[in-house]
Short mmCIF file of C-alpha atoms in Angstrom, two decimals:
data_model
loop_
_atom_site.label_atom_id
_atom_site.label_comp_id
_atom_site.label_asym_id
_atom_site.label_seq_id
_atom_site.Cartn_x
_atom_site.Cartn_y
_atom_site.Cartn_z
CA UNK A 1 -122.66 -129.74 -32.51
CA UNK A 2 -121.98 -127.39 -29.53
CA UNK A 3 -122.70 -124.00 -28.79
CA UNK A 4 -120.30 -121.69 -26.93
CA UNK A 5 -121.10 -118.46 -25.55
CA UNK A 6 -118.69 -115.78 -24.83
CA UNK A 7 -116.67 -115.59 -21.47
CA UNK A 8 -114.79 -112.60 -22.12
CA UNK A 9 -111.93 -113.41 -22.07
CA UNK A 10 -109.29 -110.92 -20.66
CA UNK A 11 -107.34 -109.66 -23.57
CA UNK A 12 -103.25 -109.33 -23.15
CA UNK A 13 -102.59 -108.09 -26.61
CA UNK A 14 -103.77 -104.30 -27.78
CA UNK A 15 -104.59 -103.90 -30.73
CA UNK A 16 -101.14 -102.88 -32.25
CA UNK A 17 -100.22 -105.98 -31.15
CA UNK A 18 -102.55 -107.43 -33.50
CA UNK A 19 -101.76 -105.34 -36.43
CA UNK A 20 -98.00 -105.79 -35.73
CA UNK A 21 -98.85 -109.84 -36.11
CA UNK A 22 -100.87 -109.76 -38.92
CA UNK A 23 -98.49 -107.52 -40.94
CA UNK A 24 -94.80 -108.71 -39.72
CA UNK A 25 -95.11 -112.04 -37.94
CA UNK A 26 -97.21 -114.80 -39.29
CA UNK A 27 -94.98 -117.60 -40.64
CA UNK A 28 -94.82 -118.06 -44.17
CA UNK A 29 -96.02 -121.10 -45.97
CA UNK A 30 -93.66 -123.66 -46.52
CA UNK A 31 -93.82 -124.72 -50.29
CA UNK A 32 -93.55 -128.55 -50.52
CA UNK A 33 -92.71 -131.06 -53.51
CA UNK A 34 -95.75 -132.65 -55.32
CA UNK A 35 -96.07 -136.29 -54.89
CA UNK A 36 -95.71 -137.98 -58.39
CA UNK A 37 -99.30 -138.83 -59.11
CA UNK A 38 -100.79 -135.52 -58.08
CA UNK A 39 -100.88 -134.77 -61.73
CA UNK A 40 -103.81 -137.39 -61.38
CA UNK A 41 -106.31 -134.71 -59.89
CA UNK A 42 -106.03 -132.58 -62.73
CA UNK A 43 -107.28 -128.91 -61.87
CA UNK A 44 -108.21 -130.17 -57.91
CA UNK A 45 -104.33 -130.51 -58.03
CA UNK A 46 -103.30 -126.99 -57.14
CA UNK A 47 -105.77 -127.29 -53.88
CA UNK A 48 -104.07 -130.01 -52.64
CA UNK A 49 -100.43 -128.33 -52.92
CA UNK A 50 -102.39 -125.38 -51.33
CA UNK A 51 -103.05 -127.98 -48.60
CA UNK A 52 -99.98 -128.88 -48.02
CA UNK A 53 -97.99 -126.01 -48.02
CA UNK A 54 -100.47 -124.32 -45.53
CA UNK A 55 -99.86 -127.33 -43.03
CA UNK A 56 -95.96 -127.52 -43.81
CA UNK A 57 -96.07 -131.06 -44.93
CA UNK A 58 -95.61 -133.47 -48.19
CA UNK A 59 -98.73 -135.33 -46.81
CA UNK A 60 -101.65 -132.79 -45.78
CA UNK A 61 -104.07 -134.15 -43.30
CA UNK A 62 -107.68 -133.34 -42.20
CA UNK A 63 -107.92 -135.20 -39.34
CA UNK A 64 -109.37 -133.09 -36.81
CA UNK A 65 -111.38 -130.09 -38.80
CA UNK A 66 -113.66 -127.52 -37.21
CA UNK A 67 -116.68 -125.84 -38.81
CA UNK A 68 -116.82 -122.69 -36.90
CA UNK A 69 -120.00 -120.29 -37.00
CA UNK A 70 -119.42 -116.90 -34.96
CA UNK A 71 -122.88 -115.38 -34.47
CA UNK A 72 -123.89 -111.77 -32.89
CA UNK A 73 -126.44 -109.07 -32.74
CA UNK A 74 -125.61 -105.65 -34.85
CA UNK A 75 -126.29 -101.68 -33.76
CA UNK A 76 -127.33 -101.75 -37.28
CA UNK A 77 -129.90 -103.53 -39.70
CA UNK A 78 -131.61 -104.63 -36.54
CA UNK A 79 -135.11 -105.19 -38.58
CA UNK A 80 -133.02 -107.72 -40.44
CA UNK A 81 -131.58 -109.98 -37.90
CA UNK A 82 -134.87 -111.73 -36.74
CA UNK A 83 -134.66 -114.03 -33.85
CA UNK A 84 -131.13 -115.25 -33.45
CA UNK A 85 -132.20 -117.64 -30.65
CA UNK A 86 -134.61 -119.54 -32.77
CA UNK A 87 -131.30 -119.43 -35.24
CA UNK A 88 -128.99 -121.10 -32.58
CA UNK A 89 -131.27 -123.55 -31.68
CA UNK A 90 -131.97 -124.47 -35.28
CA UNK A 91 -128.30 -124.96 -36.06
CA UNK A 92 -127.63 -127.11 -32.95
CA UNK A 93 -130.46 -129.67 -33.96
CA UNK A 94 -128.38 -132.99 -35.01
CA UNK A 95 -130.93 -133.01 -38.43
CA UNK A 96 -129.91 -129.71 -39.30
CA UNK A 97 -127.84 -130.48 -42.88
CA UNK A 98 -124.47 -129.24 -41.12
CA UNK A 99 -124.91 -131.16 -38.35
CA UNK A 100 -124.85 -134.15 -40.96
CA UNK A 101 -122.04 -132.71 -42.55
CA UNK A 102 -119.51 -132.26 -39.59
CA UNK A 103 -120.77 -136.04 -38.25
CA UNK A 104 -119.87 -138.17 -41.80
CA UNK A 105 -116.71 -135.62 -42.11
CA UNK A 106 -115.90 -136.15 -37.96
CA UNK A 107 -115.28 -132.72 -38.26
CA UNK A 108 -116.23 -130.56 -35.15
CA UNK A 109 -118.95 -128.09 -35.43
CA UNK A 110 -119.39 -125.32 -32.99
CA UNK A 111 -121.48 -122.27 -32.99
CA UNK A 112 -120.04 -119.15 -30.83
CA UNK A 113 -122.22 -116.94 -29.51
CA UNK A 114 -121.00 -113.45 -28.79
CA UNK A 115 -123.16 -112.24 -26.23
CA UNK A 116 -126.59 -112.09 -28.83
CA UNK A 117 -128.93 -110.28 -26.66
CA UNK A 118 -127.04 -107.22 -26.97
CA UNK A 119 -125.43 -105.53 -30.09
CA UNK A 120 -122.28 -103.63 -31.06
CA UNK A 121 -122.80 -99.86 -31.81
CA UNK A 122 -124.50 -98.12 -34.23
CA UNK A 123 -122.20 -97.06 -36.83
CA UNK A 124 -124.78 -93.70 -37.61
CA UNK A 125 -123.89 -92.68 -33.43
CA UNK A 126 -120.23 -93.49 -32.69
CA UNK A 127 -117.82 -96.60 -33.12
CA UNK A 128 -119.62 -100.03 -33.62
CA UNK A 129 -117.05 -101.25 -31.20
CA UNK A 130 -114.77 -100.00 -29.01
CA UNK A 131 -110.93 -101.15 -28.52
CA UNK A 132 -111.34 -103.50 -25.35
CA UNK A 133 -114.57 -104.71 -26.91
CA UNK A 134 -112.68 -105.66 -30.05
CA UNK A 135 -109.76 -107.20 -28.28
CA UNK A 136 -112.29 -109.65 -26.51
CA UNK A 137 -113.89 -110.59 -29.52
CA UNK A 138 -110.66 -111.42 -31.47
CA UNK A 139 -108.90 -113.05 -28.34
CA UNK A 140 -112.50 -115.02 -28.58
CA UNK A 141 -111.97 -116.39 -31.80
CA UNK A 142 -108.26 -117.30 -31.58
CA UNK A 143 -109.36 -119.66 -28.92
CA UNK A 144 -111.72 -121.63 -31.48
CA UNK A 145 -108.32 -122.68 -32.84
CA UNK A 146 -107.51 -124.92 -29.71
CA UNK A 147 -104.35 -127.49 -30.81
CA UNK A 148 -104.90 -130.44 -33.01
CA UNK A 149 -107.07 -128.05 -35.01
CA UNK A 150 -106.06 -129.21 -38.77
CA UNK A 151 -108.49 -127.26 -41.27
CA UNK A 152 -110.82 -124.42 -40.23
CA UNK A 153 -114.21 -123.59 -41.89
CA UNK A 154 -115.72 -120.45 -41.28
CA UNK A 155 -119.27 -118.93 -41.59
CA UNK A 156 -121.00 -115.84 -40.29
CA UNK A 157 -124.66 -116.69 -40.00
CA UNK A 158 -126.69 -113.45 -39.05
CA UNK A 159 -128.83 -112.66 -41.87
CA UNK A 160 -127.61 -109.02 -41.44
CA UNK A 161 -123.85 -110.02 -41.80
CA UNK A 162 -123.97 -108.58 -45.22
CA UNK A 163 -124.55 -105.40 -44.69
CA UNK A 164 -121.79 -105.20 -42.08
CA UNK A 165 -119.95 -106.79 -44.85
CA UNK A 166 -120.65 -103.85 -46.81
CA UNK A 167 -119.26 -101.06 -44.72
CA UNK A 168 -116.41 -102.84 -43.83
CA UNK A 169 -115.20 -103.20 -47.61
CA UNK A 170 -116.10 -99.12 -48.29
CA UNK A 171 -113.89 -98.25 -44.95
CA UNK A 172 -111.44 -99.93 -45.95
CA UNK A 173 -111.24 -98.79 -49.57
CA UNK A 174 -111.55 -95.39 -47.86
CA UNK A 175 -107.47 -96.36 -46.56
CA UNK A 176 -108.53 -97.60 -43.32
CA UNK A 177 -106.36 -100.68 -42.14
CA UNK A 178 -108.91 -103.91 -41.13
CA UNK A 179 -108.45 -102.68 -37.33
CA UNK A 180 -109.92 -99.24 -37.64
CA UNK A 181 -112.72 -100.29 -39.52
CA UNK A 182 -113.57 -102.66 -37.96
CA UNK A 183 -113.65 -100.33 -34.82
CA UNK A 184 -115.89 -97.73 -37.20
CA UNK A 185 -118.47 -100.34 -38.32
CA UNK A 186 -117.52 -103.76 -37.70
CA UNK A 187 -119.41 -106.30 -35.21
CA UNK A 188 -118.51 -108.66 -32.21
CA UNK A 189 -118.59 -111.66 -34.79
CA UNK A 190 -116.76 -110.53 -37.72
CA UNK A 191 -113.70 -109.61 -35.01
CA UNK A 192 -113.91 -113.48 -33.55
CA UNK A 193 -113.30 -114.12 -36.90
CA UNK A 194 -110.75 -112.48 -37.68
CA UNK A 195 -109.21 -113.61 -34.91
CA UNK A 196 -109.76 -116.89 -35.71
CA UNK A 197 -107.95 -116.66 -39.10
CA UNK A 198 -105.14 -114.93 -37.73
CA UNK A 199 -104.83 -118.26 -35.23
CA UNK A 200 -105.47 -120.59 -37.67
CA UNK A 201 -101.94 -119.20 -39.70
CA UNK A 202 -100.14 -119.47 -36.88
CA UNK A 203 -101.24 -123.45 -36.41
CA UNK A 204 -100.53 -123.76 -40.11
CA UNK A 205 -104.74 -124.65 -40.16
CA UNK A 206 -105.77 -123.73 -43.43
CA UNK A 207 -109.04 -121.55 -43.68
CA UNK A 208 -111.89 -122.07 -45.69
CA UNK A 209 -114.71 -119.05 -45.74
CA UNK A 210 -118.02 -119.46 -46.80
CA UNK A 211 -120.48 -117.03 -48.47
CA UNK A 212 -120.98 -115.46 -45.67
CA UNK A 213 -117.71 -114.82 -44.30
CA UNK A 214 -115.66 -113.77 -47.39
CA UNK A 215 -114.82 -110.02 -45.69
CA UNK A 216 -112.90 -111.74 -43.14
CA UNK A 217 -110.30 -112.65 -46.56
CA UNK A 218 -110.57 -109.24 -47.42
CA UNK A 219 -109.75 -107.84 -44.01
CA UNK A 220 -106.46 -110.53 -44.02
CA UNK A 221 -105.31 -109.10 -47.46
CA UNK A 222 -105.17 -105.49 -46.09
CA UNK A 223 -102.82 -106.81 -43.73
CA UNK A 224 -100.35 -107.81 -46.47
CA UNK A 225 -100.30 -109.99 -49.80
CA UNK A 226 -99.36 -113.09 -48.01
CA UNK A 227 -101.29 -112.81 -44.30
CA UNK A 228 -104.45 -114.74 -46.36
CA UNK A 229 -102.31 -117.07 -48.19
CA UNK A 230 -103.88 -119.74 -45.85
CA UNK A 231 -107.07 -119.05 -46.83
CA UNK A 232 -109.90 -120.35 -49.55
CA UNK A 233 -113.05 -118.98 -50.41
CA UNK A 234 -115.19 -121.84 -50.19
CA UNK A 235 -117.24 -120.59 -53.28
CA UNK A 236 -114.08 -121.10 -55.18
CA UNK A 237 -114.13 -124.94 -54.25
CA UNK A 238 -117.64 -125.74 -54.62
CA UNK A 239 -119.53 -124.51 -57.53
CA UNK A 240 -120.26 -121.06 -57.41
CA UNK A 241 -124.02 -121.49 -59.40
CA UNK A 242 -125.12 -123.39 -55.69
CA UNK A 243 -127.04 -120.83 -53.13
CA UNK A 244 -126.75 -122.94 -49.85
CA UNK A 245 -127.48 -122.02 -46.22
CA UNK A 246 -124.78 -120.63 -44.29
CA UNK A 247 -122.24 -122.47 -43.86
CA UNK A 248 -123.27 -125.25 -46.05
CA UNK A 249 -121.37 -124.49 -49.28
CA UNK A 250 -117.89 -124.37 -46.36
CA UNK A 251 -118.76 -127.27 -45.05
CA UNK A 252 -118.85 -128.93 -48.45
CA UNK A 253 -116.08 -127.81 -49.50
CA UNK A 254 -114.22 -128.97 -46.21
CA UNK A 255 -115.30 -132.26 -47.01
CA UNK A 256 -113.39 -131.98 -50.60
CA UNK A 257 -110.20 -131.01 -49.16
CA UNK A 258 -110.65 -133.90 -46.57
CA UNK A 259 -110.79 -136.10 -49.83
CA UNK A 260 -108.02 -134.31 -51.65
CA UNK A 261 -105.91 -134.60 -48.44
CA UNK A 262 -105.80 -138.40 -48.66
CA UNK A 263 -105.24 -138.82 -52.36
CA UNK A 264 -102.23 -138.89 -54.11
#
């Protein structure tokens, strides 16, 4: 496991450009023939079609996955957050369970850290972020999705993300596109991301979210009905009756698809 922290990164796009991807120009998935015994897998079946129409081949492959955690301090629900250095450092321990994980999987695990010792804006006071701020964080997470990348797993760890989760779904129901709100009361994580799903399509990576980051789906679907065609909820892999860690129940589900990815 390795921890990045955020360089900002200078950000060429604006934020039209962005929507203008998302929306109009991701490539659509390329629908491939079943192999004759994938009848064999039953109801695991339709994942591994999923698999391999996301990555544009007959024979999917998770050769090189990444388990990607974003983590950041919010403007908001700060009581709730607790010490997210003592969180770091407890993910990057090689006993913690994902470490495990990622090493019998030889999946890469990375945590991204988005600057933790200071927080986006308070949503009660102004914008939680502001455009350039939002730019950096996106153009952030499109670089987790370096080449070679074949599968991407992503979690949100802060204990607060939920609540952030929260006021992105009612700004958005209130007709906001994923952009604005996310401007209005998103956070520094949640837009690397995003960012990071939006890559992942254009690598034809297929993108599994866990628990924790299921509003980044949510903020692909706004952009149109097929921008989160590449991507899984991880709870709909793995038994939904499990309440893991963060990340765990992503990870375990990565590990399925690596399975499903050889048979047949």
């Amino acid at each position: 496991m390795s921890t990045a922290t955020q360089s900002a990164p200078q950000a060429a796009m604006t934020l039209d450009d962005i929507r203008q991807l998302a929306t109009r120009e991701l490539p659509p998935l390329s629908s491939q023939v079943a192999p004759a015994g994938a009848a064999a897998l039953g109801s695991l079946a339709p994942l591994r079609q999923w698999l391999a129409d996301v990555q544009g081949k007959a024979q999917p492959a998770l050769v090189h996955p990444r388990i990607a955690l974003f983590l950041s301090r919010y403007g908001l629900e700060g009581e709730t957050q607790g010490d997210l250095h003592l969180l770091s450092a407890a993910l990057a321990k090689p006993a913690h369970p994902l470490s495990a994980l990622a090493r019998d999987m030889n999946a890469d695990f990375q945590v991204y850290e988005l600057d933790i010792d200071n927080p986006s804006g308070n949503p009660a006071t102004g914008n939680a972020l502001s455009e350039q701020e939002a730019l950096q964080a996106l153009a952030y997470g499109m670089m987790a999705v370096q080449a070679g990348i074949d599968c991407l797993a992503l979690a949100l760890p802060n204990p607060a993300v939920p609540h952030i989760a929260a006021a992105l779904h009612a700004a958005m129901a209130q007709k906001q596109d994923a952009l604005s709100a996310l401007l209005a009361v998103g956070s520094f994580d949640i837009a690397a991301a995003l960012g990071a799903a939006i890559a992942a399509r254009l690598a034809k990576a297929p993108v599994i979210l866990d628990d924790s980051a299921e509003i980044i789906g949510e903020m692909m679907q706004s952009f149109g009905a097929d921008s989160a065609a590449h991507i899984r909820r991880a709870r709909g892999i793995i038994a939904d009756d499990m309440r893991p860690q963060p990340a765990l129940r992503a990870a375990l589900a990565l590990s399925l698809l690596r399975a499903l990815a050889k048979a047949a």
